[in-house]
Short mmCIF file of C-alpha atoms and ligand atoms in Angstrom, two decimals:
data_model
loop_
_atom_site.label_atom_id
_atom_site.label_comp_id
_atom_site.label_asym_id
_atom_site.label_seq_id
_atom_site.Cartn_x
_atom_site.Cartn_y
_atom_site.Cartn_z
CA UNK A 502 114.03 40.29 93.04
CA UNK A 503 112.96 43.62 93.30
CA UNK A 504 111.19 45.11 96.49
CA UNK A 505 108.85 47.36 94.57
CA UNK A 506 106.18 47.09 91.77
CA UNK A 507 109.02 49.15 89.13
CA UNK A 508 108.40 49.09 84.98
CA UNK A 509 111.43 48.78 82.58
CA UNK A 510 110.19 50.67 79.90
CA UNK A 511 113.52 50.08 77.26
CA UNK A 512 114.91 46.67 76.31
CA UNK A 513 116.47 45.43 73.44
CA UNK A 514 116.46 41.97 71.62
CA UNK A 515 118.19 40.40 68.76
CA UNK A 516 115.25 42.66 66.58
CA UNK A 517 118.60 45.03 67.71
CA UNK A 518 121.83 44.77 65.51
CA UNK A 519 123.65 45.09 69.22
CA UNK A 520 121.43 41.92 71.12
CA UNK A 521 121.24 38.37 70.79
CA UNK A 522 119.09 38.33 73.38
CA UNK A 523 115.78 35.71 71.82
CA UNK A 524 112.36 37.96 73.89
CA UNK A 525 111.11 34.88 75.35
CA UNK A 526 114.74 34.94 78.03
CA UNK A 527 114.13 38.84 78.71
CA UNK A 528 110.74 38.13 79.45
CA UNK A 529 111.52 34.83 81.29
CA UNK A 530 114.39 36.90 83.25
CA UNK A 531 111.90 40.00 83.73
CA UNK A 532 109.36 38.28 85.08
CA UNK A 533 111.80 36.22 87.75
CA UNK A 534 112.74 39.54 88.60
CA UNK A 535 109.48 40.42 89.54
CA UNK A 536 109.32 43.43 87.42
CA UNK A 537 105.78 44.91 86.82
CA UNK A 538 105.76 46.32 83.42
CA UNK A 539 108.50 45.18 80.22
CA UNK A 540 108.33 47.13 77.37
CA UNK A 541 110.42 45.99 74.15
CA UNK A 542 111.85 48.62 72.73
CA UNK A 543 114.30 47.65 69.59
CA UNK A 544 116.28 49.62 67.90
CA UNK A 545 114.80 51.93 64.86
CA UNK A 546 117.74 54.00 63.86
CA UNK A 547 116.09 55.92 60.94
CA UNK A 548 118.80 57.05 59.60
CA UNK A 549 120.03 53.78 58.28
CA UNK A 550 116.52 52.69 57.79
CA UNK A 551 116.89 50.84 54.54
CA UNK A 552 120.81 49.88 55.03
CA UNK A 553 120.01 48.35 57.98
CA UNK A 554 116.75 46.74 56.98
CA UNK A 555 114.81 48.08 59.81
CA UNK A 556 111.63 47.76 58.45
CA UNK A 557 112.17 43.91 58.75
CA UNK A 558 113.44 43.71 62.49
CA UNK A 559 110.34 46.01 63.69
CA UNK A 560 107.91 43.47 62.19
CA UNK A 561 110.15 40.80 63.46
CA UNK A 562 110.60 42.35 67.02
CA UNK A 563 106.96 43.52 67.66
CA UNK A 564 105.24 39.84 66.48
CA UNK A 565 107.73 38.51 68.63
CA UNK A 566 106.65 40.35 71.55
CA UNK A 567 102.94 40.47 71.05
CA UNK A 568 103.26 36.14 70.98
CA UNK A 569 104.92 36.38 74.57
CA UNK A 570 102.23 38.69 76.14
CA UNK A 571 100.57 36.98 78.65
CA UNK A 572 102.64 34.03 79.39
CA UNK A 573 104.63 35.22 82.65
CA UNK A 574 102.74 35.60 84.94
CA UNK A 575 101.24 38.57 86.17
CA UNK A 576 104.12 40.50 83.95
CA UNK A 577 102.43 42.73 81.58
CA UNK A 578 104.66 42.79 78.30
CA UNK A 579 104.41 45.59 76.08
CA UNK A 580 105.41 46.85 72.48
CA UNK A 581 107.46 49.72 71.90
CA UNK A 582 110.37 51.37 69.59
CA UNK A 583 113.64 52.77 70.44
CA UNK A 584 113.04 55.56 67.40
CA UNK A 585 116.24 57.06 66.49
CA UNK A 586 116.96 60.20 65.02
CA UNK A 587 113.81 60.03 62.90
CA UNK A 588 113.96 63.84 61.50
CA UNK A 589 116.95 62.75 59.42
CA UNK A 590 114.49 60.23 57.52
CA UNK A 591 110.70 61.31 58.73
CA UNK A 592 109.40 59.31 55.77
CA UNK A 593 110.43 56.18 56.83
CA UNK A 594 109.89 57.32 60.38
CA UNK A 595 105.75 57.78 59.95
CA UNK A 596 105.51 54.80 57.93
CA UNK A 597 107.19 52.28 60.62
CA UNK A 598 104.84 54.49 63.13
CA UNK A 599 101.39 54.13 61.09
CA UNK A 600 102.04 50.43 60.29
CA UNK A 601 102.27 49.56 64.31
CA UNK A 602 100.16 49.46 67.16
CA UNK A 603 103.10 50.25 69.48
CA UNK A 604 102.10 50.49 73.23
CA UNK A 605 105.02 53.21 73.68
CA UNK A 606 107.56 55.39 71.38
CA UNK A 607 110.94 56.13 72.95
CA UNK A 608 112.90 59.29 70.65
CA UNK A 609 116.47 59.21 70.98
CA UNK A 610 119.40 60.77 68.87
CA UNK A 611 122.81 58.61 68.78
CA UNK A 612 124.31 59.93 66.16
CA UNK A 613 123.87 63.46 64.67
CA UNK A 614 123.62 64.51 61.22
CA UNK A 615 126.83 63.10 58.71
CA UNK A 616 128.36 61.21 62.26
CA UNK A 617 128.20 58.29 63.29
CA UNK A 618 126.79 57.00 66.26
CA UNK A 619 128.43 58.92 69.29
CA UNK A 620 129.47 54.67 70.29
CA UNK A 621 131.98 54.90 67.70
CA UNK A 622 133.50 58.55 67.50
CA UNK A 623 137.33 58.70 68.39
CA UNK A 624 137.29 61.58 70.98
CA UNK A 625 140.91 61.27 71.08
CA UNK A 626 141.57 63.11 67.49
CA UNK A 627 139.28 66.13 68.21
CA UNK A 628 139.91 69.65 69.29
CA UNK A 629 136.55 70.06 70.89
CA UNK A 630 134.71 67.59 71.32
CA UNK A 631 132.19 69.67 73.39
CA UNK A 632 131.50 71.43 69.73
CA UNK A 633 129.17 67.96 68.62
CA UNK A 634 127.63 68.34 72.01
CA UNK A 635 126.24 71.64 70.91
CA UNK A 636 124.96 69.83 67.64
CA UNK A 637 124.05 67.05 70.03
CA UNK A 638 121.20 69.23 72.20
CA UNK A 639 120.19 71.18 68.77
CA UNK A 640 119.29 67.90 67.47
CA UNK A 641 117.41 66.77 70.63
CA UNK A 642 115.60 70.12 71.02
CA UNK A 643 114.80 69.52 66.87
CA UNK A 644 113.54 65.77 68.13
CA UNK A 645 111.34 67.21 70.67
CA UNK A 646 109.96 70.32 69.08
CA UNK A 647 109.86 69.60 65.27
CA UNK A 648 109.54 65.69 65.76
CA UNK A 649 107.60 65.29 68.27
CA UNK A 650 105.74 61.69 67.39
CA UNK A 651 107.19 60.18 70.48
CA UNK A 652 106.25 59.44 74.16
CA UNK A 653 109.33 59.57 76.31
CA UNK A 654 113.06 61.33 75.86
CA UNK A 655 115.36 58.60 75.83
CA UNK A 656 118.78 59.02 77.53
CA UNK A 657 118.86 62.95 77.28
CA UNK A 658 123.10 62.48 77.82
CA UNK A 659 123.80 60.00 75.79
CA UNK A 660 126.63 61.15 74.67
CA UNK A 661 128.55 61.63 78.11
CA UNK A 662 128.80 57.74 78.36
CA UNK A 663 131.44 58.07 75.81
CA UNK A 664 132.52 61.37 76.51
CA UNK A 665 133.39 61.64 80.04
CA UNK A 666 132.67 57.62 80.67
CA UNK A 667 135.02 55.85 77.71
CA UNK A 668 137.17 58.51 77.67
CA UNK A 669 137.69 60.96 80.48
CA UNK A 670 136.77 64.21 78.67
CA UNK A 671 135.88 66.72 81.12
CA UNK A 672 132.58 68.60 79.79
CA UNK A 673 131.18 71.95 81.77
CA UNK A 674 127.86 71.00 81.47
CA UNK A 675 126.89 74.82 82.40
CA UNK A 676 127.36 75.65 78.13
CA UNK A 677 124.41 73.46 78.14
CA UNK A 678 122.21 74.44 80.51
CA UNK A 679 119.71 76.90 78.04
CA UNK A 680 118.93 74.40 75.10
CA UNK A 681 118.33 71.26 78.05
CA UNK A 682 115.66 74.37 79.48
CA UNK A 683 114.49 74.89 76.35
CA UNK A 684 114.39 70.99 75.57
CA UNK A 685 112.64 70.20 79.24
CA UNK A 686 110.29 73.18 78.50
CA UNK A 687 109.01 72.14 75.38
CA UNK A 688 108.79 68.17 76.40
CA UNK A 689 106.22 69.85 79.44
CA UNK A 690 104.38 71.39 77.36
CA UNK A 691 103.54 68.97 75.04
CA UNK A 692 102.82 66.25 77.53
CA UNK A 693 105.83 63.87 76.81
CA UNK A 694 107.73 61.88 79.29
CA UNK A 695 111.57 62.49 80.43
CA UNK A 696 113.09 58.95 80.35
CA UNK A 697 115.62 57.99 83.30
CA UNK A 698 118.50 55.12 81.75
CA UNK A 699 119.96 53.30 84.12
CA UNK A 700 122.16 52.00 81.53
CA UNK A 701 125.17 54.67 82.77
CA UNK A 702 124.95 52.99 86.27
CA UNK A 703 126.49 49.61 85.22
CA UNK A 704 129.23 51.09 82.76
CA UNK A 705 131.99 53.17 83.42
CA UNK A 706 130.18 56.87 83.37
CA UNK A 707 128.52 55.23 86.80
CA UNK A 708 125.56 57.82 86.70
CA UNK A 709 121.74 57.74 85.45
CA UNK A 710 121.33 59.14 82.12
CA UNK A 711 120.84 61.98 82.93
CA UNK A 712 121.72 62.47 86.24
CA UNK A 713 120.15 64.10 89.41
CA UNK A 714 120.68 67.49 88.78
CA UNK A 715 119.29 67.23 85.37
CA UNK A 716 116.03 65.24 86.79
CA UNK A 717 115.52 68.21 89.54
CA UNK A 718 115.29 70.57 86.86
CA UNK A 719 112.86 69.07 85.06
CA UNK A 720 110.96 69.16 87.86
CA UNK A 721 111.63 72.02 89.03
CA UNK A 722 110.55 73.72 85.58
CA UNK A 723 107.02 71.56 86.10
CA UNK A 724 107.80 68.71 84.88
CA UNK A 725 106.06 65.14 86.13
CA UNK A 726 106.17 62.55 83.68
CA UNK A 727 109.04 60.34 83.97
CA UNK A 728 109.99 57.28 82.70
CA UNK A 729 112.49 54.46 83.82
CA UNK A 730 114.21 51.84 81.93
CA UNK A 731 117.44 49.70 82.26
CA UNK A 732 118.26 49.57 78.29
CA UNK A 733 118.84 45.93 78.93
CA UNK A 734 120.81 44.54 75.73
CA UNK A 735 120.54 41.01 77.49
CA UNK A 736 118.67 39.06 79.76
CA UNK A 737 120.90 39.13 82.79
CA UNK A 738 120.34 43.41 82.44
CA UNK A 739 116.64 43.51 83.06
CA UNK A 740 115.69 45.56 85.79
CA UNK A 741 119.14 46.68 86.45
CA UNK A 742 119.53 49.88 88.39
CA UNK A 743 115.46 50.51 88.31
CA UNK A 744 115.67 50.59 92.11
CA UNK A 745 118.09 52.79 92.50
CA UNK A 746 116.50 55.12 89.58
CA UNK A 747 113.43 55.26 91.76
CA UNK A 748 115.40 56.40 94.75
CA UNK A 749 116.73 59.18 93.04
CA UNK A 750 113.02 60.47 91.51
CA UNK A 751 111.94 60.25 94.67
CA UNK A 752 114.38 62.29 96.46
CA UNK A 753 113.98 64.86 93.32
CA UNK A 754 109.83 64.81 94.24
CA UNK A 755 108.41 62.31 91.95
CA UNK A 756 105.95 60.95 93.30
CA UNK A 757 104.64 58.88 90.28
CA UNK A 758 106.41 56.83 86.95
CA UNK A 759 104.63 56.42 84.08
CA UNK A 760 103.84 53.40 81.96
CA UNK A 761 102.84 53.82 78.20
CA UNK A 762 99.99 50.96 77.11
CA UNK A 763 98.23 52.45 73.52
CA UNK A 764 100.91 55.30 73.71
CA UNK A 765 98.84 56.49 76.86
CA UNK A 766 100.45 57.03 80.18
CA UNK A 767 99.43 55.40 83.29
CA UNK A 768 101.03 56.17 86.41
CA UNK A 769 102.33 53.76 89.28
CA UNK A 770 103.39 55.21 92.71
CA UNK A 771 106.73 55.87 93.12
ZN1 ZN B 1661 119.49 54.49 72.80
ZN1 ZN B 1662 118.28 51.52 73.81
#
């Protein structure tokens, strides 16, 4: 049970080629929990769009999760989209966006153009692997500044969990540090959220995604909204590291975490 009023604003389902979790047991396992906000947010990843048929497990995901609002409680259960890498396939992108009334738009890259998803890249075999993180942050900056038909940054070092977590590649993070400016810059100026993933906490990386020093510059450089989610594949994963998430904010100076209902923030205390 958590000892706060805390949100988990991304969850997946079996809407998500990686869950075969049914949304009636996240809810069910959110609400025992005693989580204040769930948002749904299944996989879109735009790129595959028609391969993958995700057309079909949107529709699927977000009736499924408007039939479940209101029956836990005083859980609020909201609809949302994990939208991945939508500039490689903005047509399908605006349609799935223009045929919903999603509560909340998460914009995420996991696999960069002509790659796969960084999940199954073999590090192992490559002479720099830091060279598709440069590609990596060009395509985030691209998400946030060209895209922009999101609400919250999902997981802005996604990456890492396979990088430095699956496989022990060391990564200066310091080659980085202009494009994430740019990247938190342009995300503060146009009034989107930075999402915190607690996801890394649980697996072997064992840090937020991203990470404290990462959150303090955001803030540092202005920025206030946040977001906070546990990228829950199952059940037994709602809620998991939110607490500890919200520790770290707060030590960083947030004061408030945001909640997206119409695609409109609304802030809780912190
Ligand atoms: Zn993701
Ligand atoms: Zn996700």
């Amino acid at each position: 049970m958590l000892k706060m009023n805390l949100p988990d604003s991304h969850t997946h389902t079996l809407f998500s080629p990686d869950s075969e979790e049914p949304v009636e047991k996240l809810c069910a396992a959110a609400a025992e929990k005693g989580i204040s906000h769930l948002t749904i947010t299944d996989h879109c990843e735009c790129n595959d769009f028609e391969k993958d048929s995700y057309g079909e497990r949107i529709r699927g995901s977000f009736a499924a999760v408007k039939a479940q609002q209101g029956s836990f409680g005083k859980l609020q259960i909201l609809c949302g989209v994990e939208l991945a890498q939508p500039m490689q396939n903005p047509q399908a992108a605006r349609k799935l966006l223009s045929s919903h009334a999603f509560d909340f738009v998460l914009g995420s890259i996991h696999a960069i153009r002509g790659k796969q998803d960084f999940y199954f890249l073999d590090y192992t075999s490559m002479d720099d692997p830091c060279a598709l993180l440069d590609r990596y942050f060009e395509e985030e900056l691209e998400l946030v500044r060209d895209w922009g038909d999101f609400d919250s940054l999902a997981h802005l070092t996604y990456p890492l969990r396979y990088l430095m977590g699956e496989y022990g590649v060391p990564v200066d993070l310091r080659r980085f540090s202009g494009i994430i400016d740019e990247i938190f810059r342009t995300l503060i100026r146009s009034g989107r959220a930075l999402e915190v993933n607690t996801s890394g906490l649980r697996q072997k990386i064992g840090k937020l995604l991203p990470d404290r020093e990462f959150l303090q510059r955001y803030r540092e450089l202005g920025g206030k909204l946040v977001t906070i989610g546990s990228d829950a594949h199952k059940a037994a994963d709602a809620g998991s590291g939110l607490e500890e998430g919200a520790a770290v904010l707060r030590s960083c100076g947030f004061a408030e975490i945001a909640v997206y209902e119409k695609r409109n923030p609304r802030l809780l205390p912190l």
